[in-house]
Short mmCIF file of C-alpha atoms in Angstrom, two decimals:
data_model
loop_
_atom_site.label_atom_id
_atom_site.label_comp_id
_atom_site.label_asym_id
_atom_site.label_seq_id
_atom_site.Cartn_x
_atom_site.Cartn_y
_atom_site.Cartn_z
CA MET A 1 -20.83 7.47 -5.45
CA SER A 2 -19.72 10.84 -6.80
CA LYS A 3 -16.17 11.93 -7.51
CA ASP A 4 -17.00 15.08 -5.53
CA THR A 5 -17.50 13.07 -2.34
CA ILE A 6 -14.35 10.92 -2.60
CA VAL A 7 -11.22 12.15 -0.82
CA ILE A 8 -7.81 10.72 -0.01
CA ARG A 9 -6.91 11.45 3.60
CA LYS A 10 -4.84 10.15 6.51
CA ILE A 11 -6.26 7.12 8.29
CA LYS A 12 -8.32 7.56 11.47
CA PRO A 13 -8.91 4.95 14.22
CA GLU A 14 -12.49 4.41 13.08
CA ASP A 15 -11.23 3.30 9.62
CA ASN A 16 -9.49 0.17 10.93
CA ALA A 17 -12.31 -2.34 10.45
CA GLN A 18 -13.21 -1.16 6.95
CA ILE A 19 -9.65 -1.14 5.60
CA GLU A 20 -8.95 -4.54 7.18
CA GLN A 21 -12.03 -5.92 5.41
CA ILE A 22 -10.84 -4.53 2.04
CA ILE A 23 -7.33 -5.93 2.49
CA ARG A 24 -8.58 -9.39 3.40
CA ALA A 25 -11.20 -9.41 0.61
CA CYS A 26 -8.53 -8.64 -2.01
CA PHE A 27 -6.50 -11.67 -0.92
CA HIS A 28 -9.50 -13.94 -1.43
CA GLU A 29 -10.59 -12.27 -4.67
CA PHE A 30 -7.17 -12.59 -6.33
CA LYS A 31 -6.32 -15.94 -4.69
CA ILE A 32 -3.14 -14.56 -3.10
CA PRO A 33 -1.50 -16.80 -0.48
CA LEU A 34 -2.67 -15.92 3.03
CA THR A 35 0.57 -16.93 4.76
CA GLY A 36 3.77 -14.96 4.29
CA THR A 37 1.79 -11.90 3.20
CA ALA A 38 0.09 -8.81 4.63
CA TYR A 39 -2.98 -10.98 5.27
CA GLU A 40 -1.44 -12.33 8.46
CA ASP A 41 0.44 -9.18 9.53
CA GLU A 42 -0.28 -8.02 13.08
CA ALA A 43 -0.77 -4.52 11.65
CA THR A 44 -3.67 -5.42 9.35
CA PRO A 45 -6.47 -5.21 12.00
CA LYS A 46 -4.99 -2.04 13.54
CA MET A 47 -3.79 0.04 10.63
CA PHE A 48 -4.22 3.42 12.34
CA GLU A 49 -2.09 2.37 15.31
CA SER A 50 0.51 0.80 13.02
CA TYR A 51 1.31 4.04 11.18
CA GLN A 52 1.93 6.55 13.98
CA ASN A 53 5.75 6.76 14.14
CA ASN A 54 7.98 9.26 12.35
CA GLY A 55 8.52 8.30 8.73
CA GLU A 56 5.19 6.43 8.54
CA ILE A 57 1.85 7.41 7.05
CA TYR A 58 -1.24 5.58 5.82
CA PHE A 59 -3.89 7.08 3.56
CA VAL A 60 -7.43 5.93 2.83
CA ILE A 61 -9.93 6.65 0.08
CA ASP A 62 -13.05 7.96 1.85
CA ASN A 63 -16.49 8.30 0.27
CA ASN A 64 -18.62 9.98 2.96
CA GLY A 65 -17.39 7.57 5.64
CA GLU A 66 -17.19 4.48 3.43
CA ILE A 67 -13.55 3.46 3.10
CA LEU A 68 -12.79 2.21 -0.41
CA GLY A 69 -9.05 1.57 -0.25
CA GLY A 70 -5.74 2.56 1.19
CA ALA A 71 -1.95 2.56 0.99
CA GLY A 72 0.92 3.56 3.23
CA ILE A 73 4.61 4.28 3.63
CA LYS A 74 7.01 2.96 6.28
CA PRO A 75 10.79 2.65 6.53
CA LEU A 76 11.98 -0.58 4.92
CA LYS A 77 12.64 -2.88 7.89
CA ASP A 78 16.25 -3.95 8.49
CA PHE A 79 17.64 -2.08 5.49
CA ASP A 80 19.35 1.18 4.57
CA GLU A 81 17.99 4.44 5.88
CA GLY A 82 16.47 6.53 3.15
CA ILE A 83 14.49 3.64 1.66
CA CYS A 84 10.79 3.38 2.39
CA GLU A 85 8.35 0.64 1.58
CA LEU A 86 4.99 1.20 -0.06
CA GLN A 87 2.67 -1.02 1.96
CA LYS A 88 -0.84 -2.41 1.98
CA MET A 89 -2.15 -0.80 -1.20
CA TYR A 90 -5.57 -2.39 -1.70
CA PHE A 91 -8.83 -1.11 -3.20
CA SER A 92 -12.49 -2.02 -3.27
CA PRO A 93 -13.80 -3.03 -6.71
CA LYS A 94 -15.97 0.13 -6.52
CA VAL A 95 -12.97 2.39 -7.21
CA ARG A 96 -10.78 0.21 -9.41
CA GLY A 97 -10.18 1.45 -12.94
CA LYS A 98 -11.23 5.00 -12.09
CA GLY A 99 -7.84 6.59 -11.48
CA TYR A 100 -7.85 6.40 -7.69
CA GLY A 101 -4.98 3.92 -7.60
CA LYS A 102 -2.79 6.38 -9.46
CA LYS A 103 -3.93 9.25 -7.23
CA MET A 104 -3.16 7.19 -4.13
CA PHE A 105 0.20 6.19 -5.56
CA LYS A 106 1.13 9.83 -6.22
CA THR A 107 -0.03 10.83 -2.73
CA CYS A 108 2.15 8.14 -1.12
CA LEU A 109 5.24 8.90 -3.22
CA GLN A 110 4.93 12.64 -2.53
CA ALA A 111 4.61 11.95 1.20
CA ALA A 112 7.65 9.64 1.10
CA LYS A 113 9.75 12.30 -0.60
CA LYS A 114 8.54 14.94 1.86
CA MET A 115 9.56 12.65 4.76
CA GLY A 116 13.09 12.50 3.34
CA TYR A 117 13.17 9.11 1.65
CA ASN A 118 15.22 8.82 -1.54
CA LYS A 119 13.99 5.42 -2.74
CA CYS A 120 10.72 3.52 -2.51
CA TYR A 121 10.55 -0.28 -2.43
CA LEU A 122 7.50 -2.48 -2.78
CA GLU A 123 6.56 -6.12 -2.80
CA SER A 124 3.57 -7.54 -4.61
CA ALA A 125 1.92 -10.75 -5.66
CA SER A 126 2.19 -11.79 -9.30
CA GLN A 127 -1.62 -12.11 -9.38
CA LEU A 128 -1.97 -8.32 -9.08
CA LYS A 129 -1.18 -7.61 -12.73
CA ALA A 130 -3.02 -4.27 -12.92
CA ALA A 131 -1.17 -2.98 -9.84
CA ILE A 132 2.19 -4.12 -11.21
CA HIS A 133 1.43 -2.29 -14.46
CA ILE A 134 0.76 0.91 -12.48
CA TYR A 135 4.03 0.48 -10.57
CA GLU A 136 5.93 0.09 -13.85
CA SER A 137 4.21 3.17 -15.31
CA PHE A 138 5.50 5.17 -12.33
CA GLY A 139 9.08 4.09 -13.04
CA PHE A 140 9.45 1.20 -10.61
CA LYS A 141 12.06 -1.32 -11.74
CA HIS A 142 11.93 -5.05 -11.04
CA LEU A 143 14.47 -6.60 -8.65
CA LYS A 144 15.72 -10.19 -8.68
CA SER A 145 15.21 -10.65 -4.94
CA ALA A 146 13.60 -9.08 -1.88
CA LEU A 147 15.16 -6.29 0.18
CA GLY A 148 14.88 -5.81 3.93
CA ASN A 149 12.94 -8.01 6.30
CA THR A 150 9.24 -7.64 5.54
CA GLY A 151 8.30 -11.21 6.45
CA HIS A 152 6.33 -11.50 3.22
CA TYR A 153 8.00 -14.61 1.86
CA SER A 154 5.04 -15.41 -0.42
CA CYS A 155 5.44 -12.19 -2.40
CA SER A 156 7.21 -12.90 -5.68
CA VAL A 157 7.45 -9.41 -7.18
CA TRP A 158 9.98 -6.90 -5.81
CA MET A 159 10.39 -3.40 -7.23
CA ILE A 160 12.21 -0.15 -6.43
CA LYS A 161 12.19 3.46 -7.60
CA ASP A 162 14.31 6.54 -6.99
CA LEU A 163 12.25 9.39 -5.56
#
């Protein structure tokens, strides 16, 4: 795996199975609850199809056809316009600790701003300490409760940032 062959790009239909596998593997690896989380979302097996409306985008990390992670932006469901949600940010162990999480994060936040959002919200599991640290380093602030209607009642970390 060479840094020269790794790119961050928009998701394609043929990426669905690989990104689903990464998402589900992360839940098992970090012992995150499977219910009330992205694990049981209808979108998880069909990520390409789930990010095709205006104000939505999903990116993947591609190493010559091997998908190594992804993250996306959608409007925050049942909440104020202008607030997006960073969703389904999961990575293979192969790319963790190598700066790709930060690159993906920057890519998503830039896309959100370009799409006209003024705030970005996210939910996470307390088990994902490294991810939470990255969110904090990008200026995300902790909230006392969830916003919107994500259906992720098992997530215990809620954060927001002005774009």
